[in-house]
Amino acid sequence: MNIVVCVKNVPFTREADLTVDATGRGICTDNLVYVTNEWDDYATETAVRIKEERGGTVTAVTLGCEEDEEVLRRCLAMGADAAVRVDPGDLEPDASATAALLAAAVRTLPHDLVLTGVQSDDFNHGVVGALLAERLELPHVAVVNGLQIEDDAALVTVELEGGQDEVARVPLPALLSIQTGINEPRYVSIMGIRRASRIEITVLPASGLGLTAADLEPALITEEIYVPPEAEGAAMLQGDATTVAAEILRLIGEKVGL
Amino acid sequence: MCPSASATEPFSPQSFIAQANAYTRALHNPLSRVRWFREGLFRSLSTVPEISPEQIWYCTTCRACLEVCPVYIGAHEPIKEVRRAEIEDGSRVSPAVMNALEMLYRFDNPWEPSKKKRKEWARTLTVPDLTEGVTAGLCYWVGCTTSYDTRAQSLARAFVRILTQAGVEFGTLGQKEVCCGDIARRLGEEGLFEEQVSKTLDLFATYGIVDLVTSSPHCFNVMKNEYPPHPGAPFRVRHYAQVLDELLVQGALRPHVSLDLTVTFHDPCYLGRYNHIYEAPRRVIRSLPGVKLVEMAHSGADSLCCGGGGGRMWQELEGEVKLSEVRIQEAAVTGAEVVVTACPYCLIMLEDAVKTANLDLYLKVMDLNELVVQALGIGEDET
């Protein structure tokens, strides 16, 4: 079984001080540390486990510049066999253009199964998987938290609301967006990354993928990014439980006019 | 006495070594190349309990097994090798270990996703920064745990005030300090260890550092005994207990405030068993007016580990008894009012144990520097 897994290098923003850049439409990334998008880690682990069980190949694909190759080297260290980087050049692709570029790259690779993460930890749109499936004309299942591969189909579990699961049989080839928690991704050692750095990464320039201007036209245009202004109206209540409870009652009474 | 085994955890250095021995003999027996013998050899292994991957994470690498073994075999060295293999395989590494190593890889410390916060321990204290043009002979290597953990931070503040009081010219590497790599090596992440060593040596070269003093016996040990021969200028590294001892002997420090305290000293494994520094911290304690030192049932080479070594600070392991609580009970029965230690891990572990064992009304946990500051009468630490 040949599997393609799409991965992304994203900034680690937990406890980072985010600031808006000079254009007003982006975030300053100079001081941010980049990591593999968490969801993609689970998708890669899923792919590698299927390969270990059933044979075949795993190819990791990312859209990004040379520094983003780290994410591919980690995939190779986890057990992927090959890696492809789509170089966007001067393009600044949104989710729609990203799907177009990835689709063009995936078409050049043999694929019985394409995996993505549910969303990426930077903008969290969560649409690239669905858009990519549409471009590749593949059946798509989102938020997959369980997967069993049969000969020409995948038995897919999807998390619904209220602790309910839905199980569906999807014919292969298909595209699945993998949810965190589907497995426990393995640890990638520095030695492993060093060994993986010997594997050559294929670079596909966006300009050579035969895409038209219409294909790459953004579906989303960011007008402005700003830090939400501090709102008023929060009050810290002091005192013991009885005092605080009485104060809460008084405040509620005031608000609803009791 | 193995602290893990004696706390009834599922690990025993003796059976680990016996198992490792049986497996190694079978795997490397020349006869194992002959099919008929090989089958027999491996059949014989079925009677030996298998080395479980979980078992190896219990070892605190405290080296107590080495001290009691009549043929001087310690479990910590082979454990390190098995951990290396587990890290390379990657599939059974616990999320806690993974998180600590990932953090270390990305942010140069195993505690927090921030390089910036490394300097925050100093609070309002002015600390000379060698990376900002200060020249001083001595570099104080604060270390990750002392820099990031709120309890351990006061160790560093106390030490800085002592050095200042003694008129020692010193500086730290401020925000540029990195992890020395010790924790990576203890957890079996050899590649990361190598990266951290190279980053540390680069810092030494950039800022011309040839003389160091560390907060942690762990940084001290790894730099002293495990760093590769330095291609540039060789450096000297000491633990702060040695420096305090020297300053007292030289008369640069004059403790004059009588503390009227009975204290006991908990030997950190990496200071004691790894480097045989038992007397320096005790001499420091004895030199403080009004301080009486009593010993625990296990002390010196026979000391009991606090349970924080070998990467156990970063793991949640199941055990019926907390190793640190065993130790704090030992400290409590000496009748001492304070248990003094000289390692940030021990400080955190024992501080925690004194509370969970409900002994905090009778027993206080202090770092050696904190005690010395009191005897020097140079004020209380801000809280």
PDB file of C-alpha atoms in Angstrom, chain B residues 83-283:
ATOM      1  CA  ARG B  83      17.530   3.287  27.296  1.00  0.00           C
ATOM      2  CA  ARG B  84      19.521   4.309  24.219  1.00  0.00           C
ATOM      3  CA  ALA B  85      17.995   1.421  22.284  1.00  0.00           C
ATOM      4  CA  GLU B  86      14.505   2.337  23.513  1.00  0.00           C
ATOM      5  CA  ILE B  87      14.993   5.975  22.454  1.00  0.00           C
ATOM      6  CA  GLU B  88      16.246   4.901  19.028  1.00  0.00           C
ATOM      7  CA  ASP B  89      13.229   2.616  18.605  1.00  0.00           C
ATOM      8  CA  GLY B  90      10.998   5.427  19.833  1.00  0.00           C
ATOM      9  CA  SER B  91       7.717   3.519  20.020  1.00  0.00           C
ATOM     10  CA  ARG B  92       7.639   2.859  23.772  1.00  0.00           C
ATOM     11  CA  VAL B  93       8.948   6.179  25.080  1.00  0.00           C
ATOM     12  CA  SER B  94       6.538   7.683  27.612  1.00  0.00           C
ATOM     13  CA  PRO B  95       4.888  11.021  26.770  1.00  0.00           C
ATOM     14  CA  ALA B  96       6.571  12.635  29.798  1.00  0.00           C
ATOM     15  CA  VAL B  97      10.059  11.640  28.633  1.00  0.00           C
ATOM     16  CA  MET B  98       9.222  12.662  25.070  1.00  0.00           C
ATOM     17  CA  ASN B  99       8.011  16.038  26.244  1.00  0.00           C
ATOM     18  CA  ALA B 100      11.141  16.707  28.315  1.00  0.00           C
ATOM     19  CA  LEU B 101      13.411  15.770  25.405  1.00  0.00           C
ATOM     20  CA  GLU B 102      11.378  17.716  22.830  1.00  0.00           C
ATOM     21  CA  MET B 103      11.460  20.732  25.120  1.00  0.00           C
ATOM     22  CA  LEU B 104      15.209  20.375  25.518  1.00  0.00           C
ATOM     23  CA  TYR B 105      15.696  20.076  21.767  1.00  0.00           C
ATOM     24  CA  ARG B 106      13.566  23.125  20.950  1.00  0.00           C
ATOM     25  CA  PHE B 107      14.151  25.391  23.939  1.00  0.00           C
ATOM     26  CA  ASP B 108      17.481  24.262  25.433  1.00  0.00           C
ATOM     27  CA  ASN B 109      15.876  23.265  28.718  1.00  0.00           C
ATOM     28  CA  PRO B 110      13.674  20.330  29.773  1.00  0.00           C
ATOM     29  CA  TRP B 111      11.208  22.486  31.732  1.00  0.00           C
ATOM     30  CA  GLU B 112       9.557  25.282  29.797  1.00  0.00           C
ATOM     31  CA  PRO B 113       8.884  26.234  26.193  1.00  0.00           C
ATOM     32  CA  SER B 114      10.840  29.447  26.600  1.00  0.00           C
ATOM     33  CA  LYS B 115      14.484  30.431  26.321  1.00  0.00           C
ATOM     34  CA  LYS B 116      13.693  33.928  27.527  1.00  0.00           C
ATOM     35  CA  LYS B 117      12.584  32.854  30.995  1.00  0.00           C
ATOM     36  CA  ARG B 118      16.021  31.419  31.788  1.00  0.00           C
ATOM     37  CA  LYS B 119      17.118  34.694  33.372  1.00  0.00           C
ATOM     38  CA  GLU B 120      14.020  35.187  35.500  1.00  0.00           C
ATOM     39  CA  TRP B 121      15.420  33.414  38.584  1.00  0.00           C
ATOM     40  CA  ALA B 122      17.469  36.493  39.459  1.00  0.00           C
ATOM     41  CA  ARG B 123      14.342  38.632  39.984  1.00  0.00           C
ATOM     42  CA  THR B 124      15.584  41.978  41.324  1.00  0.00           C
ATOM     43  CA  LEU B 125      19.114  40.747  41.991  1.00  0.00           C
ATOM     44  CA  THR B 126      21.795  42.236  39.740  1.00  0.00           C
ATOM     45  CA  VAL B 127      23.843  39.391  38.299  1.00  0.00           C
ATOM     46  CA  PRO B 128      26.919  40.118  36.150  1.00  0.00           C
ATOM     47  CA  ASP B 129      26.356  38.768  32.638  1.00  0.00           C
ATOM     48  CA  LEU B 130      29.440  37.468  30.834  1.00  0.00           C
ATOM     49  CA  THR B 131      27.624  37.712  27.509  1.00  0.00           C
ATOM     50  CA  GLU B 132      27.104  41.434  27.984  1.00  0.00           C
ATOM     51  CA  GLY B 133      30.697  42.535  28.195  1.00  0.00           C
ATOM     52  CA  VAL B 134      31.416  41.668  31.838  1.00  0.00           C
ATOM     53  CA  THR B 135      34.792  39.995  32.314  1.00  0.00           C
ATOM     54  CA  ALA B 136      35.274  37.735  35.317  1.00  0.00           C
ATOM     55  CA  GLY B 137      37.407  34.713  36.041  1.00  0.00           C
ATOM     56  CA  LEU B 138      34.601  32.532  37.292  1.00  0.00           C
ATOM     57  CA  CYS B 139      31.495  31.498  35.379  1.00  0.00           C
ATOM     58  CA  TYR B 140      28.513  30.504  37.499  1.00  0.00           C
ATOM     59  CA  TRP B 141      26.637  27.823  35.537  1.00  0.00           C
ATOM     60  CA  VAL B 142      23.119  28.162  36.929  1.00  0.00           C
ATOM     61  CA  GLY B 143      21.668  25.117  35.150  1.00  0.00           C
ATOM     62  CA  CYS B 144      18.159  24.491  33.814  1.00  0.00           C
ATOM     63  CA  THR B 145      16.385  23.248  36.932  1.00  0.00           C
ATOM     64  CA  THR B 146      17.813  26.014  39.103  1.00  0.00           C
ATOM     65  CA  SER B 147      16.893  28.589  36.473  1.00  0.00           C
ATOM     66  CA  TYR B 148      13.329  27.469  35.829  1.00  0.00           C
ATOM     67  CA  ASP B 149      11.991  25.809  38.984  1.00  0.00           C
ATOM     68  CA  THR B 150      10.608  28.340  41.452  1.00  0.00           C
ATOM     69  CA  ARG B 151      11.797  26.400  44.519  1.00  0.00           C
ATOM     70  CA  ALA B 152      15.303  25.814  43.181  1.00  0.00           C
ATOM     71  CA  GLN B 153      15.702  29.420  41.995  1.00  0.00           C
ATOM     72  CA  SER B 154      16.351  30.624  45.541  1.00  0.00           C
ATOM     73  CA  LEU B 155      19.454  28.397  45.613  1.00  0.00           C
ATOM     74  CA  ALA B 156      20.921  30.522  42.815  1.00  0.00           C
ATOM     75  CA  ARG B 157      19.950  33.812  44.425  1.00  0.00           C
ATOM     76  CA  ALA B 158      21.553  32.709  47.696  1.00  0.00           C
ATOM     77  CA  PHE B 159      24.744  31.597  45.951  1.00  0.00           C
ATOM     78  CA  VAL B 160      25.017  34.864  44.014  1.00  0.00           C
ATOM     79  CA  ARG B 161      24.715  36.834  47.248  1.00  0.00           C
ATOM     80  CA  ILE B 162      27.383  34.683  48.890  1.00  0.00           C
ATOM     81  CA  LEU B 163      29.783  35.156  45.971  1.00  0.00           C
ATOM     82  CA  THR B 164      29.140  38.895  46.045  1.00  0.00           C
ATOM     83  CA  GLN B 165      29.691  38.999  49.817  1.00  0.00           C
ATOM     84  CA  ALA B 166      32.982  37.119  49.422  1.00  0.00           C
ATOM     85  CA  GLY B 167      34.110  39.571  46.756  1.00  0.00           C
ATOM     86  CA  VAL B 168      34.450  36.906  44.075  1.00  0.00           C
ATOM     87  CA  GLU B 169      34.506  38.226  40.518  1.00  0.00           C
ATOM     88  CA  PHE B 170      32.006  36.103  38.663  1.00  0.00           C
ATOM     89  CA  GLY B 171      29.326  36.177  36.009  1.00  0.00           C
ATOM     90  CA  THR B 172      26.670  33.972  34.429  1.00  0.00           C
ATOM     91  CA  LEU B 173      25.884  33.330  30.787  1.00  0.00           C
ATOM     92  CA  GLY B 174      22.469  34.891  31.326  1.00  0.00           C
ATOM     93  CA  GLN B 175      19.901  34.020  28.716  1.00  0.00           C
ATOM     94  CA  LYS B 176      22.564  32.395  26.512  1.00  0.00           C
ATOM     95  CA  GLU B 177      23.160  29.509  28.918  1.00  0.00           C
ATOM     96  CA  VAL B 178      21.972  26.171  27.510  1.00  0.00           C
ATOM     97  CA  CYS B 179      21.318  22.701  28.890  1.00  0.00           C
ATOM     98  CA  CYS B 180      24.609  20.884  29.481  1.00  0.00           C
ATOM     99  CA  GLY B 181      23.038  17.707  28.061  1.00  0.00           C
ATOM    100  CA  ASP B 182      23.139  15.616  31.233  1.00  0.00           C
ATOM    101  CA  ILE B 183      19.435  14.845  31.230  1.00  0.00           C
ATOM    102  CA  ALA B 184      19.541  13.798  27.560  1.00  0.00           C
ATOM    103  CA  ARG B 185      22.285  11.280  28.328  1.00  0.00           C
ATOM    104  CA  ARG B 186      20.518   9.888  31.422  1.00  0.00           C
ATOM    105  CA  LEU B 187      17.382   9.346  29.353  1.00  0.00           C
ATOM    106  CA  GLY B 188      19.363   7.617  26.603  1.00  0.00           C
ATOM    107  CA  GLU B 189      19.103  10.417  24.015  1.00  0.00           C
ATOM    108  CA  GLU B 190      22.760  10.298  22.980  1.00  0.00           C
ATOM    109  CA  GLY B 191      22.369  12.399  19.827  1.00  0.00           C
ATOM    110  CA  LEU B 192      20.793  15.220  21.788  1.00  0.00           C
ATOM    111  CA  PHE B 193      23.514  14.901  24.429  1.00  0.00           C
ATOM    112  CA  GLU B 194      26.154  15.401  21.722  1.00  0.00           C
ATOM    113  CA  GLU B 195      24.329  18.472  20.396  1.00  0.00           C
ATOM    114  CA  GLN B 196      24.122  20.040  23.848  1.00  0.00           C
ATOM    115  CA  VAL B 197      27.793  19.313  24.568  1.00  0.00           C
ATOM    116  CA  SER B 198      28.770  21.017  21.370  1.00  0.00           C
ATOM    117  CA  LYS B 199      26.540  24.042  22.117  1.00  0.00           C
ATOM    118  CA  THR B 200      28.005  24.297  25.630  1.00  0.00           C
ATOM    119  CA  LEU B 201      31.606  24.052  24.446  1.00  0.00           C
ATOM    120  CA  ASP B 202      30.891  26.677  21.792  1.00  0.00           C
ATOM    121  CA  LEU B 203      29.676  29.007  24.551  1.00  0.00           C
ATOM    122  CA  PHE B 204      32.838  28.350  26.571  1.00  0.00           C
ATOM    123  CA  ALA B 205      34.946  29.176  23.521  1.00  0.00           C
ATOM    124  CA  THR B 206      32.966  32.308  22.596  1.00  0.00           C
ATOM    125  CA  TYR B 207      33.133  33.820  26.060  1.00  0.00           C
ATOM    126  CA  GLY B 208      36.564  32.489  27.016  1.00  0.00           C
ATOM    127  CA  ILE B 209      35.269  30.432  29.928  1.00  0.00           C
ATOM    128  CA  VAL B 210      37.872  28.291  31.661  1.00  0.00           C
ATOM    129  CA  ASP B 211      36.625  28.161  35.248  1.00  0.00           C
ATOM    130  CA  LEU B 212      33.100  27.115  36.202  1.00  0.00           C
ATOM    131  CA  VAL B 213      31.029  26.540  39.270  1.00  0.00           C
ATOM    132  CA  THR B 214      27.666  24.786  38.981  1.00  0.00           C
ATOM    133  CA  SER B 215      24.459  24.748  41.027  1.00  0.00           C
ATOM    134  CA  SER B 216      23.779  21.153  40.179  1.00  0.00           C
ATOM    135  CA  PRO B 217      25.936  18.117  40.881  1.00  0.00           C
ATOM    136  CA  HIS B 218      24.505  16.757  37.610  1.00  0.00           C
ATOM    137  CA  CYS B 219      25.937  19.539  35.406  1.00  0.00           C
ATOM    138  CA  PHE B 220      29.151  19.329  37.451  1.00  0.00           C
ATOM    139  CA  ASN B 221      29.487  15.574  36.974  1.00  0.00           C
ATOM    140  CA  VAL B 222      28.758  15.522  33.263  1.00  0.00           C
ATOM    141  CA  MET B 223      31.150  18.390  32.525  1.00  0.00           C
ATOM    142  CA  LYS B 224      33.882  16.979  34.727  1.00  0.00           C
ATOM    143  CA  ASN B 225      33.668  13.312  33.820  1.00  0.00           C
ATOM    144  CA  GLU B 226      31.747  12.863  30.606  1.00  0.00           C
ATOM    145  CA  TYR B 227      32.532  15.818  28.358  1.00  0.00           C
ATOM    146  CA  PRO B 228      34.926  14.916  25.548  1.00  0.00           C
ATOM    147  CA  PRO B 229      38.473  16.296  25.705  1.00  0.00           C
ATOM    148  CA  HIS B 230      38.099  19.975  24.910  1.00  0.00           C
ATOM    149  CA  PRO B 231      39.739  20.977  21.635  1.00  0.00           C
ATOM    150  CA  GLY B 232      40.298  24.558  22.804  1.00  0.00           C
ATOM    151  CA  ALA B 233      41.316  25.729  26.245  1.00  0.00           C
ATOM    152  CA  PRO B 234      40.733  23.138  28.965  1.00  0.00           C
ATOM    153  CA  PHE B 235      38.249  24.208  31.636  1.00  0.00           C
ATOM    154  CA  ARG B 236      37.966  23.541  35.335  1.00  0.00           C
ATOM    155  CA  VAL B 237      34.571  22.822  36.852  1.00  0.00           C
ATOM    156  CA  ARG B 238      33.608  22.746  40.524  1.00  0.00           C
ATOM    157  CA  HIS B 239      30.377  22.247  42.387  1.00  0.00           C
ATOM    158  CA  TYR B 240      29.271  25.159  44.557  1.00  0.00           C
ATOM    159  CA  ALA B 241      29.827  23.154  47.779  1.00  0.00           C
ATOM    160  CA  GLN B 242      33.525  23.015  46.934  1.00  0.00           C
ATOM    161  CA  VAL B 243      33.627  26.762  46.301  1.00  0.00           C
ATOM    162  CA  LEU B 244      31.830  27.529  49.585  1.00  0.00           C
ATOM    163  CA  ASP B 245      34.277  25.256  51.386  1.00  0.00           C
ATOM    164  CA  GLU B 246      37.251  27.052  49.819  1.00  0.00           C
ATOM    165  CA  LEU B 247      35.857  30.516  50.565  1.00  0.00           C
ATOM    166  CA  LEU B 248      35.341  29.575  54.212  1.00  0.00           C
ATOM    167  CA  VAL B 249      38.821  28.114  54.529  1.00  0.00           C
ATOM    168  CA  GLN B 250      40.322  31.245  52.942  1.00  0.00           C
ATOM    169  CA  GLY B 251      38.374  33.404  55.376  1.00  0.00           C
ATOM    170  CA  ALA B 252      36.555  35.207  52.559  1.00  0.00           C
ATOM    171  CA  LEU B 253      33.294  34.322  54.263  1.00  0.00           C
ATOM    172  CA  ARG B 254      32.738  34.892  57.955  1.00  0.00           C
ATOM    173  CA  PRO B 255      29.534  33.291  59.175  1.00  0.00           C
ATOM    174  CA  HIS B 256      28.765  35.033  62.465  1.00  0.00           C
ATOM    175  CA  VAL B 257      25.045  34.608  63.062  1.00  0.00           C
ATOM    176  CA  SER B 258      24.424  31.715  65.442  1.00  0.00           C
ATOM    177  CA  LEU B 259      21.545  29.719  64.007  1.00  0.00           C
ATOM    178  CA  ASP B 260      20.903  27.340  66.908  1.00  0.00           C
ATOM    179  CA  LEU B 261      19.839  24.515  64.603  1.00  0.00           C
ATOM    180  CA  THR B 262      20.240  20.772  64.346  1.00  0.00           C
ATOM    181  CA  VAL B 263      20.568  19.793  60.720  1.00  0.00           C
ATOM    182  CA  THR B 264      21.157  16.638  58.725  1.00  0.00           C
ATOM    183  CA  PHE B 265      22.816  16.496  55.319  1.00  0.00           C
ATOM    184  CA  HIS B 266      21.349  14.592  52.376  1.00  0.00           C
ATOM    185  CA  ASP B 267      24.179  13.577  50.023  1.00  0.00           C
ATOM    186  CA  PRO B 268      23.229  14.139  46.376  1.00  0.00           C
ATOM    187  CA  CYS B 269      24.213  11.000  44.424  1.00  0.00           C
ATOM    188  CA  TYR B 270      26.075  12.866  41.706  1.00  0.00           C
ATOM    189  CA  LEU B 271      28.109  14.813  44.255  1.00  0.00           C
ATOM    190  CA  GLY B 272      28.743  11.902  46.628  1.00  0.00           C
ATOM    191  CA  ARG B 273      28.862   8.523  44.967  1.00  0.00           C
ATOM    192  CA  TYR B 274      29.777   9.862  41.515  1.00  0.00           C
ATOM    193  CA  ASN B 275      32.449  12.319  42.648  1.00  0.00           C
ATOM    194  CA  HIS B 276      33.267  11.325  46.225  1.00  0.00           C
ATOM    195  CA  ILE B 277      32.552  14.805  47.558  1.00  0.00           C
ATOM    196  CA  TYR B 278      31.218  13.973  51.002  1.00  0.00           C
ATOM    197  CA  GLU B 279      33.310  16.181  53.258  1.00  0.00           C
ATOM    198  CA  ALA B 280      33.175  19.613  51.591  1.00  0.00           C
ATOM    199  CA  PRO B 281      29.461  20.246  52.267  1.00  0.00           C
ATOM    200  CA  ARG B 282      29.812  18.847  55.790  1.00  0.00           C
ATOM    201  CA  ARG B 283      32.787  21.115  56.518  1.00  0.00           C
TER     202      ARG B 283
END
